[in-house]
Short mmCIF file of the C-alpha atoms (twelve columns), coordinates in Angstrom:
data_MODEL
# 
_entry.id   MODEL 
# 
loop_
_atom_site.group_PDB 
_atom_site.id 
_atom_site.type_symbol 
_atom_site.label_atom_id 
_atom_site.label_alt_id 
_atom_site.label_comp_id 
_atom_site.label_asym_id 
_atom_site.label_seq_id 
_atom_site.Cartn_x 
_atom_site.Cartn_y 
_atom_site.Cartn_z 
_atom_site.pdbx_PDB_model_num 
ATOM 1   C CA . MET A 1   -0.175  0.008  -0.557 1 
ATOM 2   C CA . THR A 2   1.511   3.921  -0.795 1 
ATOM 3   C CA . PRO A 3   2.077   4.886  2.268  1 
ATOM 4   C CA . VAL A 4   -0.199  7.534  3.904  1 
ATOM 5   C CA . HIS A 5   0.469   10.515 5.692  1 
ATOM 6   C CA . LYS A 6   -2.625  13.105 4.886  1 
ATOM 7   C CA . ILE A 7   -5.956  12.137 5.525  1 
ATOM 8   C CA . LEU A 8   -9.551  12.736 6.291  1 
ATOM 9   C CA . ILE A 9   -12.043 11.903 8.026  1 
ATOM 10  C CA . ILE A 10  -15.543 11.559 7.457  1 
ATOM 11  C CA . LYS A 11  -17.931 10.893 10.347 1 
ATOM 12  C CA . THR A 12  -20.426 14.045 10.712 1 
ATOM 13  C CA . SER A 13  -23.069 12.634 13.442 1 
ATOM 14  C CA . SER A 14  -24.305 11.992 15.765 1 
ATOM 15  C CA . LEU A 15  -22.223 12.862 18.969 1 
ATOM 16  C CA . GLY A 16  -21.708 9.830  20.280 1 
ATOM 17  C CA . ASP A 17  -20.996 8.880  16.525 1 
ATOM 18  C CA . VAL A 18  -18.319 11.097 16.919 1 
ATOM 19  C CA . VAL A 19  -17.189 9.856  20.213 1 
ATOM 20  C CA . HIS A 20  -16.753 6.591  19.211 1 
ATOM 21  C CA . MET A 21  -14.569 7.820  16.139 1 
ATOM 22  C CA . LEU A 22  -11.733 9.289  18.288 1 
ATOM 23  C CA . PRO A 23  -10.229 6.354  19.648 1 
ATOM 24  C CA . ALA A 24  -9.117  4.889  16.361 1 
ATOM 25  C CA . ILE A 25  -7.420  8.653  15.613 1 
ATOM 26  C CA . THR A 26  -5.207  7.688  19.055 1 
ATOM 27  C CA . ASP A 27  -5.080  3.927  17.500 1 
ATOM 28  C CA . ALA A 28  -3.566  4.988  14.373 1 
ATOM 29  C CA . CYS A 29  -1.402  8.078  15.463 1 
ATOM 30  C CA . TYR A 30  0.676   5.650  18.102 1 
ATOM 31  C CA . GLN A 31  1.258   3.486  14.881 1 
ATOM 32  C CA . GLN A 32  2.738   6.393  12.365 1 
ATOM 33  C CA . GLU A 33  4.219   9.149  13.635 1 
ATOM 34  C CA . ASN A 34  3.616   12.359 11.329 1 
ATOM 35  C CA . LEU A 35  0.049   11.892 10.160 1 
ATOM 36  C CA . ILE A 36  -1.628  14.639 9.774  1 
ATOM 37  C CA . ILE A 37  -5.547  14.284 10.256 1 
ATOM 38  C CA . ASP A 38  -8.258  16.840 9.406  1 
ATOM 39  C CA . TRP A 39  -12.573 15.959 10.094 1 
ATOM 40  C CA . VAL A 40  -15.120 16.776 8.571  1 
ATOM 41  C CA . VAL A 41  -17.983 16.905 11.284 1 
ATOM 42  C CA . GLU A 42  -21.309 18.398 12.043 1 
ATOM 43  C CA . GLU A 43  -21.611 21.560 13.296 1 
ATOM 44  C CA . ASN A 44  -22.846 21.249 16.123 1 
ATOM 45  C CA . PHE A 45  -20.526 18.264 17.014 1 
ATOM 46  C CA . ALA A 46  -17.016 20.302 15.742 1 
ATOM 47  C CA . GLU A 47  -15.935 20.815 19.511 1 
ATOM 48  C CA . VAL A 48  -15.513 17.133 20.072 1 
ATOM 49  C CA . PRO A 49  -12.675 16.183 17.143 1 
ATOM 50  C CA . ALA A 50  -10.813 19.408 18.327 1 
ATOM 51  C CA . TRP A 51  -10.024 17.956 21.619 1 
ATOM 52  C CA . HIS A 52  -7.717  15.360 20.272 1 
ATOM 53  C CA . PRO A 53  -4.651  16.482 19.784 1 
ATOM 54  C CA . SER A 54  -3.166  14.913 16.585 1 
ATOM 55  C CA . ILE A 55  -6.313  16.735 14.603 1 
ATOM 56  C CA . ARG A 56  -5.403  19.764 12.857 1 
ATOM 57  C CA . ASN A 57  -7.812  21.048 10.762 1 
ATOM 58  C CA . ILE A 58  -12.320 20.692 11.688 1 
ATOM 59  C CA . ILE A 59  -14.125 21.102 8.560  1 
ATOM 60  C CA . PRO A 60  -17.609 21.679 9.937  1 
ATOM 61  C CA . VAL A 61  -20.353 20.827 7.487  1 
ATOM 62  C CA . ALA A 62  -24.599 22.233 7.998  1 
ATOM 63  C CA . LEU A 63  -25.843 18.826 6.523  1 
ATOM 64  C CA . ARG A 64  -29.373 18.902 8.841  1 
ATOM 65  C CA . ARG A 65  -29.380 23.177 9.069  1 
ATOM 66  C CA . TRP A 66  -29.108 22.365 5.018  1 
ATOM 67  C CA . ARG A 67  -31.680 20.902 4.492  1 
ATOM 68  C CA . LYS A 68  -34.283 23.084 6.104  1 
ATOM 69  C CA . ARG A 69  -33.204 25.289 4.074  1 
ATOM 70  C CA . LEU A 70  -32.575 24.034 0.030  1 
ATOM 71  C CA . LEU A 71  -34.360 26.521 -1.141 1 
ATOM 72  C CA . SER A 72  -32.508 29.964 0.095  1 
ATOM 73  C CA . LYS A 73  -29.115 31.607 -1.683 1 
ATOM 74  C CA . ALA A 74  -26.946 31.735 1.600  1 
ATOM 75  C CA . THR A 75  -27.496 27.793 1.966  1 
ATOM 76  C CA . TRP A 76  -25.932 27.360 -1.576 1 
ATOM 77  C CA . GLN A 77  -23.574 29.609 -1.062 1 
ATOM 78  C CA . GLU A 78  -22.128 28.139 2.411  1 
ATOM 79  C CA . ILE A 79  -22.856 24.642 0.194  1 
ATOM 80  C CA . SER A 80  -20.083 26.201 -2.039 1 
ATOM 81  C CA . GLN A 81  -17.781 27.671 0.216  1 
ATOM 82  C CA . PHE A 82  -17.547 24.359 2.358  1 
ATOM 83  C CA . ARG A 83  -16.857 22.613 -0.937 1 
ATOM 84  C CA . GLN A 84  -14.198 24.924 -1.890 1 
ATOM 85  C CA . ARG A 85  -12.766 23.999 1.521  1 
ATOM 86  C CA . LEU A 86  -12.942 20.454 1.705  1 
ATOM 87  C CA . GLN A 87  -11.346 20.736 -1.986 1 
ATOM 88  C CA . GLN A 88  -8.578  22.688 -1.103 1 
ATOM 89  C CA . GLU A 89  -6.179  19.699 -0.198 1 
ATOM 90  C CA . ARG A 90  -5.098  16.294 -1.860 1 
ATOM 91  C CA . TYR A 91  -5.223  12.853 0.675  1 
ATOM 92  C CA . ASP A 92  -3.506  10.205 0.702  1 
ATOM 93  C CA . ALA A 93  -6.524  8.626  2.084  1 
ATOM 94  C CA . ILE A 94  -10.115 9.692  2.758  1 
ATOM 95  C CA . ILE A 95  -11.731 7.541  5.773  1 
ATOM 96  C CA . ASP A 96  -15.599 7.635  5.316  1 
ATOM 97  C CA . SER A 97  -17.284 5.446  8.942  1 
ATOM 98  C CA . GLN A 98  -20.112 6.859  8.051  1 
ATOM 99  C CA . GLY A 99  -20.728 4.974  5.472  1 
ATOM 100 C CA . LEU A 100 -24.199 6.583  4.523  1 
ATOM 101 C CA . LEU A 101 -24.826 7.867  1.145  1 
ATOM 102 C CA . LYS A 102 -24.395 11.349 2.504  1 
ATOM 103 C CA . SER A 103 -20.737 10.684 4.236  1 
ATOM 104 C CA . ALA A 104 -20.016 9.215  0.373  1 
ATOM 105 C CA . LEU A 105 -21.226 12.249 -0.948 1 
ATOM 106 C CA . ILE A 106 -18.713 14.142 0.769  1 
ATOM 107 C CA . ALA A 107 -15.973 11.848 0.424  1 
ATOM 108 C CA . MET A 108 -16.529 12.132 -3.342 1 
ATOM 109 C CA . GLN A 109 -15.918 16.171 -3.756 1 
ATOM 110 C CA . ALA A 110 -12.497 15.594 -1.937 1 
ATOM 111 C CA . HIS A 111 -9.548  14.441 -3.360 1 
ATOM 112 C CA . GLY A 112 -7.772  11.113 -3.147 1 
ATOM 113 C CA . LYS A 113 -8.382  7.931  -2.202 1 
ATOM 114 C CA . ARG A 114 -11.441 6.599  -0.396 1 
ATOM 115 C CA . TYR A 115 -12.234 4.191  1.929  1 
ATOM 116 C CA . GLY A 116 -15.047 2.702  3.311  1 
ATOM 117 C CA . TYR A 117 -16.378 -0.380 4.525  1 
ATOM 118 C CA . ASP A 118 -17.569 -2.995 2.326  1 
ATOM 119 C CA . HIS A 119 -21.020 -3.543 1.171  1 
ATOM 120 C CA . HIS A 120 -21.576 -6.738 4.357  1 
ATOM 121 C CA . SER A 121 -20.108 -4.199 7.071  1 
ATOM 122 C CA . ILE A 122 -21.996 -0.680 6.163  1 
ATOM 123 C CA . ARG A 123 -24.540 1.032  6.890  1 
ATOM 124 C CA . GLU A 124 -26.270 1.390  3.498  1 
ATOM 125 C CA . PRO A 125 -24.403 -0.577 0.894  1 
ATOM 126 C CA . LEU A 126 -24.705 1.961  -1.603 1 
ATOM 127 C CA . ALA A 127 -21.898 4.096  -0.250 1 
ATOM 128 C CA . SER A 128 -19.567 1.219  -0.456 1 
ATOM 129 C CA . LEU A 129 -19.518 1.127  -4.703 1 
ATOM 130 C CA . SER A 130 -17.855 4.478  -4.100 1 
ATOM 131 C CA . TYR A 131 -15.172 4.026  -2.872 1 
ATOM 132 C CA . HIS A 132 -11.467 2.851  -4.210 1 
ATOM 133 C CA . GLN A 133 -11.584 0.499  -2.098 1 
ATOM 134 C CA . SER A 134 -13.319 -1.839 0.872  1 
ATOM 135 C CA . PHE A 135 -12.712 -3.320 4.017  1 
ATOM 136 C CA . SER A 136 -14.760 -6.381 5.550  1 
ATOM 137 C CA . VAL A 137 -15.685 -5.602 9.424  1 
ATOM 138 C CA . ALA A 138 -18.606 -7.522 11.043 1 
ATOM 139 C CA . LYS A 139 -21.683 -5.297 12.298 1 
ATOM 140 C CA . GLN A 140 -21.720 -8.066 15.693 1 
ATOM 141 C CA . ARG A 141 -18.516 -5.781 16.816 1 
ATOM 142 C CA . HIS A 142 -19.363 -2.858 19.729 1 
ATOM 143 C CA . ALA A 143 -18.474 1.158  17.363 1 
ATOM 144 C CA . ILE A 144 -15.418 2.236  18.767 1 
ATOM 145 C CA . THR A 145 -13.684 -1.767 18.138 1 
ATOM 146 C CA . ARG A 146 -15.045 -0.417 14.023 1 
ATOM 147 C CA . ASN A 147 -13.529 2.374  13.605 1 
ATOM 148 C CA . ARG A 148 -10.343 0.994  14.870 1 
ATOM 149 C CA . LEU A 149 -10.700 -1.761 12.490 1 
ATOM 150 C CA . LEU A 150 -11.225 0.327  9.817  1 
ATOM 151 C CA . MET A 151 -9.426  1.949  10.512 1 
ATOM 152 C CA . ALA A 152 -6.255  -0.585 11.087 1 
ATOM 153 C CA . HIS A 153 -6.843  -2.507 8.225  1 
ATOM 154 C CA . ILE A 154 -6.518  1.136  6.160  1 
ATOM 155 C CA . LEU A 155 -2.942  1.604  7.326  1 
ATOM 156 C CA . GLY A 156 -2.142  -1.637 7.785  1 
ATOM 157 C CA . TYR A 157 -1.850  -2.329 11.832 1 
ATOM 158 C CA . SER A 158 -3.100  -4.910 13.959 1 
ATOM 159 C CA . ILE A 159 -4.744  -3.239 17.411 1 
ATOM 160 C CA . GLU A 160 -4.724  -6.902 19.232 1 
ATOM 161 C CA . SER A 161 -2.097  -4.878 21.962 1 
ATOM 162 C CA . LEU A 162 -3.485  -1.210 21.361 1 
ATOM 163 C CA . PRO A 163 -5.200  -0.364 24.756 1 
ATOM 164 C CA . LEU A 164 -8.507  1.774  24.316 1 
ATOM 165 C CA . ASP A 165 -7.815  5.231  24.669 1 
ATOM 166 C CA . HIS A 166 -9.854  8.220  23.227 1 
ATOM 167 C CA . GLY A 167 -7.174  10.588 23.825 1 
ATOM 168 C CA . ILE A 168 -8.803  13.638 25.066 1 
ATOM 169 C CA . ALA A 169 -8.901  12.948 29.105 1 
ATOM 170 C CA . HIS A 170 -6.051  14.647 29.796 1 
ATOM 171 C CA . SER A 171 -7.480  17.570 28.277 1 
ATOM 172 C CA . THR A 172 -8.395  20.800 29.693 1 
ATOM 173 C CA . TYR A 173 -11.978 21.797 28.874 1 
ATOM 174 C CA . PRO A 174 -13.754 25.809 30.562 1 
ATOM 175 C CA . LEU A 175 -16.150 25.350 32.964 1 
ATOM 176 C CA . PRO A 176 -18.728 27.955 32.633 1 
ATOM 177 C CA . ALA A 177 -18.859 30.747 35.140 1 
ATOM 178 C CA . ILE A 178 -21.946 29.199 37.835 1 
ATOM 179 C CA . SER A 179 -20.948 27.824 41.338 1 
ATOM 180 C CA . LEU A 180 -20.652 24.468 41.530 1 
ATOM 181 C CA . PRO A 181 -21.185 22.437 44.952 1 
ATOM 182 C CA . PRO A 182 -18.124 20.447 46.791 1 
ATOM 183 C CA . ARG A 183 -18.708 16.972 45.553 1 
ATOM 184 C CA . TYR A 184 -21.781 16.227 42.308 1 
ATOM 185 C CA . ILE A 185 -22.524 13.568 39.556 1 
ATOM 186 C CA . VAL A 186 -23.844 14.943 36.650 1 
ATOM 187 C CA . ALA A 187 -27.441 13.240 35.380 1 
ATOM 188 C CA . LEU A 188 -27.186 13.406 32.400 1 
ATOM 189 C CA . HIS A 189 -31.664 12.685 32.243 1 
ATOM 190 C CA . GLY A 190 -32.225 13.897 28.201 1 
ATOM 191 C CA . THR A 191 -32.237 11.868 25.153 1 
ATOM 192 C CA . SER A 192 -33.387 11.369 22.225 1 
ATOM 193 C CA . ARG A 193 -36.298 8.995  21.666 1 
ATOM 194 C CA . VAL A 194 -39.015 9.432  24.631 1 
ATOM 195 C CA . ASP A 195 -39.668 5.516  25.188 1 
ATOM 196 C CA . LYS A 196 -35.643 5.288  26.225 1 
ATOM 197 C CA . GLU A 197 -35.812 7.593  29.471 1 
ATOM 198 C CA . TRP A 198 -35.609 6.567  32.700 1 
ATOM 199 C CA . PRO A 199 -38.971 7.713  34.975 1 
ATOM 200 C CA . GLU A 200 -39.413 10.160 36.641 1 
ATOM 201 C CA . THR A 201 -39.681 9.066  39.923 1 
ATOM 202 C CA . HIS A 202 -36.239 6.807  39.682 1 
ATOM 203 C CA . TRP A 203 -34.950 9.971  38.815 1 
ATOM 204 C CA . GLU A 204 -36.322 11.491 42.283 1 
ATOM 205 C CA . ILE A 205 -35.263 8.349  44.441 1 
ATOM 206 C CA . LEU A 206 -31.659 8.834  42.998 1 
ATOM 207 C CA . ILE A 207 -31.717 12.378 43.958 1 
ATOM 208 C CA . LYS A 208 -32.904 12.383 47.677 1 
ATOM 209 C CA . THR A 209 -30.204 8.368  47.689 1 
ATOM 210 C CA . LEU A 210 -27.208 10.618 46.654 1 
ATOM 211 C CA . ALA A 211 -28.358 13.235 48.937 1 
ATOM 212 C CA . GLN A 212 -28.264 11.437 52.548 1 
ATOM 213 C CA . GLN A 213 -24.267 10.600 51.400 1 
ATOM 214 C CA . GLY A 214 -23.640 14.484 50.599 1 
ATOM 215 C CA . ILE A 215 -23.924 14.062 47.456 1 
ATOM 216 C CA . SER A 216 -25.399 16.961 44.490 1 
ATOM 217 C CA . THR A 217 -26.597 16.144 41.666 1 
ATOM 218 C CA . LEU A 218 -26.252 18.319 38.576 1 
ATOM 219 C CA . LEU A 219 -28.809 18.317 34.951 1 
ATOM 220 C CA . PRO A 220 -27.936 19.518 32.139 1 
ATOM 221 C CA . TRP A 221 -30.947 20.182 29.565 1 
ATOM 222 C CA . GLY A 222 -30.720 20.366 25.962 1 
ATOM 223 C CA . ASN A 223 -34.527 21.561 25.105 1 
ATOM 224 C CA . ALA A 224 -37.813 22.353 27.067 1 
ATOM 225 C CA . ARG A 225 -39.137 19.266 27.531 1 
ATOM 226 C CA . GLU A 226 -35.717 18.364 29.527 1 
ATOM 227 C CA . GLN A 227 -35.505 21.932 31.167 1 
ATOM 228 C CA . GLN A 228 -39.243 21.162 32.441 1 
ATOM 229 C CA . ARG A 229 -38.256 17.789 34.132 1 
ATOM 230 C CA . ALA A 230 -35.099 19.466 35.341 1 
ATOM 231 C CA . GLU A 231 -36.956 22.089 37.261 1 
ATOM 232 C CA . ARG A 232 -39.428 19.772 38.100 1 
ATOM 233 C CA . LEU A 233 -36.629 17.336 40.045 1 
ATOM 234 C CA . ALA A 234 -34.709 20.196 41.159 1 
ATOM 235 C CA . GLN A 235 -38.085 20.414 43.902 1 
ATOM 236 C CA . VAL A 236 -37.049 17.020 45.459 1 
ATOM 237 C CA . ALA A 237 -34.293 18.186 46.536 1 
ATOM 238 C CA . PRO A 238 -33.396 22.585 46.325 1 
ATOM 239 C CA . MET A 239 -30.295 21.722 48.870 1 
ATOM 240 C CA . ASN A 240 -28.959 19.106 46.216 1 
ATOM 241 C CA . VAL A 241 -30.031 19.153 43.121 1 
ATOM 242 C CA . GLN A 242 -28.746 22.411 40.319 1 
ATOM 243 C CA . VAL A 243 -30.354 22.758 36.594 1 
ATOM 244 C CA . LEU A 244 -27.382 24.694 34.422 1 
ATOM 245 C CA . PRO A 245 -28.313 26.653 32.314 1 
ATOM 246 C CA . ARG A 246 -27.560 25.724 28.752 1 
ATOM 247 C CA . SER A 247 -24.092 25.546 28.764 1 
ATOM 248 C CA . ARG A 248 -22.023 24.580 24.853 1 
ATOM 249 C CA . LEU A 249 -20.534 20.989 24.532 1 
ATOM 250 C CA . ARG A 250 -17.152 21.766 26.299 1 
ATOM 251 C CA . GLU A 251 -18.918 23.087 29.355 1 
ATOM 252 C CA . LEU A 252 -20.712 20.196 29.576 1 
ATOM 253 C CA . ALA A 253 -17.595 18.371 29.455 1 
ATOM 254 C CA . ALA A 254 -15.637 20.800 32.151 1 
ATOM 255 C CA . LEU A 255 -18.717 20.171 34.743 1 
ATOM 256 C CA . LEU A 256 -18.117 16.312 33.904 1 
ATOM 257 C CA . GLN A 257 -14.568 16.000 33.823 1 
ATOM 258 C CA . GLN A 258 -15.178 18.294 37.460 1 
ATOM 259 C CA . SER A 259 -17.453 15.878 38.597 1 
ATOM 260 C CA . LEU A 260 -17.028 12.372 41.642 1 
ATOM 261 C CA . GLY A 261 -19.342 10.480 38.108 1 
ATOM 262 C CA . VAL A 262 -21.593 10.206 35.782 1 
ATOM 263 C CA . ILE A 263 -25.365 8.126  35.089 1 
ATOM 264 C CA . GLY A 264 -27.386 8.649  31.875 1 
ATOM 265 C CA . MET A 265 -29.600 7.411  29.014 1 
ATOM 266 C CA . ASP A 266 -28.140 6.388  25.742 1 
ATOM 267 C CA . THR A 267 -26.996 10.116 24.693 1 
ATOM 268 C CA . GLY A 268 -23.909 11.166 23.519 1 
ATOM 269 C CA . LEU A 269 -22.767 13.378 26.449 1 
ATOM 270 C CA . MET A 270 -22.721 9.946  28.638 1 
ATOM 271 C CA . HIS A 271 -20.140 8.395  25.602 1 
ATOM 272 C CA . ILE A 272 -18.160 11.884 26.191 1 
ATOM 273 C CA . ALA A 273 -17.855 10.621 30.152 1 
ATOM 274 C CA . ALA A 274 -16.691 7.726  29.259 1 
ATOM 275 C CA . ALA A 275 -13.842 9.242  27.189 1 
ATOM 276 C CA . LEU A 276 -13.234 11.950 30.429 1 
ATOM 277 C CA . ASP A 277 -12.511 8.984  32.583 1 
ATOM 278 C CA . LYS A 278 -15.691 8.616  34.964 1 
ATOM 279 C CA . PRO A 279 -16.795 6.355  36.834 1 
ATOM 280 C CA . GLY A 280 -20.721 5.865  36.157 1 
ATOM 281 C CA . LEU A 281 -23.902 3.890  34.599 1 
ATOM 282 C CA . ALA A 282 -24.998 4.087  31.796 1 
ATOM 283 C CA . LEU A 283 -29.201 3.192  31.721 1 
ATOM 284 C CA . TYR A 284 -30.459 0.956  28.525 1 
ATOM 285 C CA . PRO A 285 -34.725 0.617  29.401 1 
ATOM 286 C CA . VAL A 286 -35.343 -0.503 26.128 1 
ATOM 287 C CA . THR A 287 -31.695 -1.085 24.001 1 
ATOM 288 C CA . GLN A 288 -29.290 -2.752 24.121 1 
ATOM 289 C CA . PRO A 289 -25.837 -1.578 24.942 1 
ATOM 290 C CA . ALA A 290 -23.905 -4.643 22.905 1 
ATOM 291 C CA . LEU A 291 -22.748 -2.314 19.944 1 
ATOM 292 C CA . THR A 292 -23.259 1.153  21.478 1 
ATOM 293 C CA . GLY A 293 -22.704 1.194  24.692 1 
ATOM 294 C CA . ILE A 294 -20.054 3.534  26.921 1 
ATOM 295 C CA . GLN A 295 -17.065 2.037  27.036 1 
ATOM 296 C CA . GLY A 296 -13.735 3.539  28.956 1 
ATOM 297 C CA . ASN A 297 -9.839  3.851  28.218 1 
ATOM 298 C CA . SER A 298 -7.915  0.459  29.249 1 
ATOM 299 C CA . ARG A 299 -4.874  2.316  28.974 1 
ATOM 300 C CA . ASN A 300 -3.835  1.585  32.367 1 
ATOM 301 C CA . ALA A 301 -5.561  -1.358 35.292 1 
ATOM 302 C CA . GLN A 302 -6.379  1.846  37.242 1 
ATOM 303 C CA . ALA A 303 -9.052  2.684  34.491 1 
ATOM 304 C CA . PRO A 304 -12.443 4.041  36.181 1 
ATOM 305 C CA . ARG A 305 -15.573 1.732  36.247 1 
ATOM 306 C CA . LEU A 306 -18.128 1.887  33.830 1 
ATOM 307 C CA . GLU A 307 -20.983 -0.391 33.654 1 
ATOM 308 C CA . ASN A 308 -24.446 -0.887 30.963 1 
ATOM 309 C CA . LEU A 309 -27.351 -1.783 32.123 1 
ATOM 310 C CA . SER A 310 -30.242 -2.580 30.688 1 
ATOM 311 C CA . GLY A 311 -34.056 -4.107 30.771 1 
ATOM 312 C CA . ILE A 312 -34.977 -5.354 34.552 1 
ATOM 313 C CA . GLU A 313 -31.422 -4.162 35.707 1 
ATOM 314 C CA . THR A 314 -33.004 -0.558 35.017 1 
ATOM 315 C CA . GLN A 315 -36.039 -1.391 36.801 1 
ATOM 316 C CA . ASP A 316 -34.946 -0.569 40.729 1 
ATOM 317 C CA . ALA A 317 -34.743 2.742  40.929 1 
ATOM 318 C CA . GLN A 318 -32.990 1.521  44.731 1 
ATOM 319 C CA . ALA A 319 -30.680 -0.648 43.256 1 
ATOM 320 C CA . VAL A 320 -29.776 1.580  40.801 1 
ATOM 321 C CA . SER A 321 -28.855 4.164  43.295 1 
ATOM 322 C CA . GLN A 322 -26.495 1.768  45.461 1 
ATOM 323 C CA . ARG A 323 -25.082 0.682  41.971 1 
ATOM 324 C CA . LEU A 324 -23.733 4.372  41.362 1 
ATOM 325 C CA . LEU A 325 -22.828 4.892  45.483 1 
ATOM 326 C CA . ALA A 326 -20.582 1.785  45.221 1 
ATOM 327 C CA . LEU A 327 -18.586 3.042  41.925 1 
ATOM 328 C CA . LEU A 328 -18.292 5.969  43.120 1 
ATOM 329 C CA . THR A 329 -16.734 5.057  45.919 1 
ATOM 330 C CA . ASN A 330 -14.254 2.050  44.883 1 
# 
């Protein structure tokens, strides 16, 4: 294979998927010095790749926003500007780890040899026809492992002896300008689907249990519904619950980094917490975490414990609360 020096990553969304790509970047840079890596990512998640010290340039894309305004002249001007920036470089490898038609179309706009999953491994098989070379990676593997294996196939190394390392745990994130309790956990109560949420009464039990141990609960939110729930939960233990202001990802990363630990639903912020070496519990009441559950860094034996709870394991709020306390005290 021709030596690879300059790489373009196409991994646009969602937040969890973007975080899942970080360990593959760490692997590649450990195996090959002086790699130059650029990354195309949705504008709302562009902060995350920038946290990894090995990423040179972030190229934001706004597919979600552009789709809503396709008749706007300003939208087509932005698309033109995006293409111009994408085509400023020639890459040795353009890696579409998203595996969708939309990401394949982005990859085709850039200059260089295109790589991705083969038609048996990819999410949208037609996308594999656009690659110059494709690789088989079993769909039954965890999303993080799939990204790592794809990168390893392209660059020609094995991940067998490489620890899982997101590469962002030691970065510094700016705390928001708010007062924080001395001991707190972050409760990520929001998620993308209503049926994936934990009952509000369960959160109440958790908050009360933690308060009895002198541990406060911070409640972030991302939309009006989540904000209203957070404000209701704050009434459960007013001295031990803090509803956060609307926060940027880097501020939430700082709050997670300073916390005792985290508990939350199937959400990208849980994966950020895992990447930051925080102990905690991820709750999957109606889905299975085998393919996308949280995975923490494994570069040392002292890594904090992270657990994925699913189905019946999530139904006893008191048991979940005690399990979280056990993780926080280990």
